[in-house]
Each structure stands twice: as C-alpha cells, then as structure tokens.
Tab-separated table of C-alpha atoms in Angstrom:
chain	number	residue	atom	x	y	z
A	1	MET	CA	146.918	69.468	123.037
A	2	GLU	CA	150.643	69.013	122.705
A	3	PRO	CA	152.386	70.704	119.735
A	4	ARG	CA	153.408	67.449	117.966
A	5	ARG	CA	149.917	66.038	118.141
A	6	ARG	CA	148.460	69.339	116.923
A	7	ALA	CA	150.878	69.403	113.963
A	8	LEU	CA	150.038	65.788	113.032
A	9	ARG	CA	146.330	66.532	113.234
A	10	ALA	CA	146.762	69.602	110.986
A	11	LEU	CA	148.713	67.496	108.467
A	12	VAL	CA	146.058	64.739	108.379
A	13	TYR	CA	143.226	67.230	107.922
A	14	GLY	CA	145.205	69.090	105.254
A	15	VAL	CA	145.693	65.885	103.258
A	16	PHE	CA	142.075	64.815	103.792
A	17	TYR	CA	140.613	68.089	102.475
A	18	ARG	CA	142.846	67.953	99.372
A	19	LEU	CA	141.361	64.576	98.370
A	20	PRO	CA	138.589	64.536	95.763
A	21	HIS	CA	135.110	64.815	97.261
A	22	PRO	CA	134.037	61.220	96.339
A	23	VAL	CA	137.136	59.803	98.069
A	24	ARG	CA	136.503	61.897	101.195
A	25	ARG	CA	132.873	60.716	101.268
A	26	ARG	CA	133.958	57.040	101.052
A	27	LEU	CA	136.465	57.513	103.852
A	28	VAL	CA	133.882	59.157	106.077
A	29	ARG	CA	131.351	56.385	105.383
A	30	ALA	CA	133.972	53.747	106.184
A	31	PHE	CA	135.096	55.220	109.506
A	32	VAL	CA	132.126	57.102	110.959
A	33	PRO	CA	129.680	55.176	113.180
A	34	LYS	CA	126.518	54.051	111.409
A	35	TYR	CA	123.013	54.334	112.810
A	36	ILE	CA	119.806	52.557	111.973
A	37	VAL	CA	116.936	55.052	111.787
A	38	GLY	CA	113.346	54.210	112.607
A	39	GLY	CA	110.053	56.034	112.632
A	40	VAL	CA	107.834	55.751	115.722
A	41	THR	CA	104.341	57.125	116.278
A	42	LEU	CA	102.771	57.841	119.655
A	43	VAL	CA	99.055	57.555	118.904
A	44	ARG	CA	96.848	58.993	121.635
A	45	ASP	CA	93.104	58.596	121.999
A	46	SER	CA	91.684	62.103	121.453
A	47	GLU	CA	88.510	61.192	123.350
A	48	ALA	CA	90.102	59.764	126.512
A	49	PRO	CA	90.049	61.761	129.749
A	50	ALA	CA	93.357	62.522	131.485
A	51	PRO	CA	95.843	60.932	131.736
A	52	GLY	CA	94.800	59.510	128.347
A	53	ARG	CA	95.209	56.345	126.350
A	54	LEU	CA	97.965	55.205	123.992
A	55	LEU	CA	97.877	52.791	121.055
A	56	LEU	CA	100.072	49.742	121.652
A	57	LEU	CA	100.764	46.677	119.535
A	58	ARG	CA	101.454	43.091	120.527
A	59	GLN	CA	103.939	41.616	118.076
A	60	PRO	CA	105.859	38.332	117.920
A	61	PRO	CA	106.844	36.714	120.193
A	62	GLY	CA	103.748	38.260	121.798
A	63	ARG	CA	104.722	38.494	125.454
A	64	ALA	CA	104.882	42.298	125.639
A	65	TRP	CA	103.482	45.389	123.944
A	66	GLY	CA	105.221	47.993	121.785
A	67	LEU	CA	104.589	51.078	119.684
A	68	PRO	CA	103.839	51.366	115.958
A	69	ALA	CA	107.354	51.656	114.596
A	70	GLY	CA	109.716	50.442	111.928
A	71	LEU	CA	112.838	51.137	109.948
A	72	LEU	CA	112.920	53.891	107.382
A	73	ARG	CA	113.523	53.034	103.764
A	74	ARG	CA	116.598	54.498	102.080
A	75	GLY	CA	115.896	58.166	101.353
A	76	GLU	CA	112.497	58.110	103.071
A	77	ALA	CA	111.569	61.140	105.173
A	78	PRO	CA	111.127	60.131	108.836
A	79	ILE	CA	107.576	61.520	109.028
A	80	VAL	CA	106.600	59.567	105.895
A	81	GLY	CA	108.165	56.388	107.293
A	82	ALA	CA	106.364	56.794	110.616
A	83	ALA	CA	103.007	57.252	108.827
A	84	ARG	CA	103.727	54.252	106.574
A	85	GLU	CA	104.598	51.998	109.523
A	86	LEU	CA	101.507	53.165	111.422
A	87	ALA	CA	99.310	52.176	108.467
A	88	GLU	CA	101.081	48.839	107.930
A	89	GLU	CA	100.940	47.792	111.575
A	90	SER	CA	97.616	49.196	112.799
A	91	GLY	CA	95.517	50.008	109.754
A	92	ILE	CA	95.432	53.721	110.682
A	93	THR	CA	96.111	55.558	107.434
A	94	LEU	CA	96.939	59.228	107.878
A	95	ASP	CA	98.522	61.922	105.765
A	96	PRO	CA	102.067	62.312	107.150
A	97	ARG	CA	101.298	66.013	107.662
A	98	ALA	CA	98.802	64.983	110.365
A	99	LEU	CA	101.727	63.822	112.520
A	100	THR	CA	103.640	66.286	114.668
A	101	PRO	CA	107.223	65.856	115.873
A	102	ALA	CA	107.407	64.754	119.492
A	103	ALA	CA	109.747	66.559	121.884
A	104	PRO	CA	112.386	65.206	121.693
A	105	ASN	CA	111.870	64.282	118.056
A	106	ALA	CA	115.020	62.156	117.774
A	107	VAL	CA	116.055	59.698	120.461
A	108	VAL	CA	119.560	58.292	119.997
A	109	HIS	CA	120.039	54.868	121.558
A	110	ALA	CA	123.382	53.442	122.670
A	111	LYS	CA	123.043	50.325	120.527
A	112	GLY	CA	123.324	52.221	117.242
A	113	TRP	CA	119.816	53.247	116.336
A	114	VAL	CA	117.903	56.503	116.257
A	115	ASP	CA	114.142	56.759	116.717
A	116	MET	CA	112.412	59.674	114.997
A	117	VAL	CA	109.266	60.061	117.098
A	118	PHE	CA	105.985	61.654	116.033
A	119	GLU	CA	102.631	62.156	117.746
A	120	VAL	CA	99.017	62.149	116.641
A	121	ALA	CA	95.642	61.979	118.364
A	122	VAL	CA	92.739	60.038	116.870
A	123	PRO	CA	89.267	59.229	118.225
A	124	ALA	CA	89.532	55.602	119.346
A	125	SER	CA	85.776	55.041	119.203
A	126	THR	CA	85.665	55.661	115.446
A	127	THR	CA	89.142	54.471	114.469
A	128	THR	CA	89.234	50.983	113.018
A	129	LEU	CA	92.333	49.008	113.935
A	130	GLU	CA	93.384	46.314	111.466
A	131	VAL	CA	96.274	43.923	112.097
A	132	ASP	CA	97.624	41.191	109.857
A	133	GLY	CA	98.047	38.500	112.516
A	134	ALA	CA	101.625	37.840	111.393
A	135	GLU	CA	103.661	41.014	112.021
A	136	VAL	CA	101.154	42.266	114.581
A	137	TYR	CA	98.923	40.020	116.688
A	138	GLU	CA	96.838	42.696	118.362
A	139	ALA	CA	96.435	46.494	118.502
A	140	SER	CA	94.500	48.409	121.151
A	141	PHE	CA	94.440	51.598	123.185
A	142	HIS	CA	95.638	51.341	126.800
A	143	PRO	CA	95.262	53.795	129.716
A	144	LEU	CA	98.532	55.591	130.415
A	145	ASP	CA	98.153	54.928	134.122
A	146	ASP	CA	97.616	51.180	133.596
A	147	LEU	CA	99.902	50.063	130.758
A	148	PRO	CA	100.343	46.374	129.986
A	149	ARG	CA	103.732	44.648	130.028
A	150	LEU	CA	105.971	46.617	127.628
A	151	THR	CA	108.987	45.602	125.556
A	152	THR	CA	112.222	46.920	127.011
A	153	ALA	CA	112.776	49.271	124.063
A	154	THR	CA	109.233	50.642	124.354
A	155	ALA	CA	109.543	51.229	128.107
A	156	ARG	CA	112.834	53.078	127.571
A	157	LEU	CA	111.483	55.192	124.738
A	158	LEU	CA	108.277	56.125	126.562
A	159	ALA	CA	110.328	57.274	129.563
A	160	TYR	CA	111.667	60.141	127.416
A	161	TYR	CA	108.075	61.379	127.238
A	162	GLY	CA	107.253	60.903	130.913
A	163	ILE	CA	105.201	57.752	130.272
A	164	GLY	CA	105.463	54.249	131.679
A	165	PRO	CA	107.254	52.198	134.298
A	166	LEU	CA	110.686	53.826	133.966
A	167	VAL	CA	109.498	57.283	134.990
A	168	ALA	CA	110.266	57.838	138.648
A	169	PRO	CA	107.627	59.893	140.458
A	170	ASP	CA	108.704	63.508	141.052
A	171	ASP	CA	112.099	62.905	139.390
A	172	PRO	CA	112.462	65.060	136.267
A	173	THR	CA	115.904	63.568	135.545
A	174	SER	CA	114.453	60.078	135.108
A	175	MET	CA	113.557	60.976	131.532
A	176	GLU	CA	117.160	61.832	130.648
A	177	ARG	CA	118.758	58.413	131.159
A	178	PRO	CA	116.241	55.617	131.501
A	179	SER	CA	117.456	52.558	133.381
A	180	ALA	CA	116.389	48.940	133.090
A	181	PRO	CA	112.641	48.425	133.254
A	182	ARG	CA	111.002	47.575	136.567
A	183	GLN	CA	108.740	45.048	134.945
A	184	GLY	CA	109.826	41.939	133.055
A	185	GLY	CA	109.144	41.584	129.419
A	186	ALA	CA	110.248	40.241	126.135
A	187	ALA	CA	112.592	42.555	124.361
A	188	ASP	CA	111.629	43.572	120.896
A	189	ALA	CA	113.915	43.053	117.928
A	190	ARG	CA	116.014	46.145	118.643
A	191	ASP	CA	116.841	44.970	122.154
A	192	GLY	CA	118.963	42.110	120.784
C-alpha cells in the first residue's frame, strides 16, 4: 500500500475509534453488508437403508420440493429457529437439543442470506407429518438416490452435503461451488 493511502487509512481509523461506541455501532450497521439468516433442518429417516431418505416439503407454488426452513426471529438462536420452523412446517416437534449442526453449519449465499443448517434422524414409520395446506402442501420422505424435482435453492444447498442433482460423480470440488441445477424447477422465495 502506498504511503499516502496508508496515512489516510490510519487517520480514518483513528477518528473512527475515538467516536462514542453507539455512534461507531450505527456507522457499522449503515455501511456493512446485511445478511438474512435462516434455519434449515435436514431430517433423515433413521430406519431407511443406505443411501437413506430425506424429508422434503412441497410449498407454494407447488412445482418443486424444498427443505424445512425459515427465517430466524430477531435474537433467536439458529438451532431454536430451525426446530421451530421444522415444527411449523412438518408437525415434527423436537427439543432443539436433538438437532446437531451439519458440516458446514453455516452456508453463506451470494444473494445476501446465510443458512444455519442442522441435522436430525427420526423414524419415518412412527413420525406423524402434519401440514397446514397453506404454507406447506405436502411433506414426505424421499430416497436420496431418487429425489423429486427440487427448488433451485434446495438443490444448491444440498450439494454442500453431497446430496442431489448438483453433485458431480467422483468430483469432490462440486460441493464447494454449486452451479445451476441440471433439472428444471420453480425457485423458492429466496431464489428471487
């Protein structure tokens, strides 16, 4: 960095750190990028043989399937929000401590949102799925090797976990930067 630019940067930071804390916080909030944070749960069927089954939801407009997910409330812990959304959308009510962080736990998307992803396994044969018919049309477990048409956001997110149409066979780097889905599908609300 050139000396003039370095001196200007030092001056700006010096002034900034002399400001009262509430003023600094307002400045940071005004100029730092904002993210929308959601909680997502990957619900696996604990009774299914390999490769397993995953709970998916069909939501409006109803042309593709997605995961139990939703936005966190202000101040809500991600694991609590993921458990709340799971209960609201599928009828599966679990203590948030039953969920485990997925790896990766946070997936940062280019369009300004972050998904905090958790996993849980439940026995599908004894788990009652209840949907409201408005926010969610249908909920069911699907074989991982024969997934239905997925929303674009769901296909991209699942690729981080080695699941779905965006995972290239024998290509470990395909999980790092998912590309456009190979199958058509209605984008969910976050794809807009």
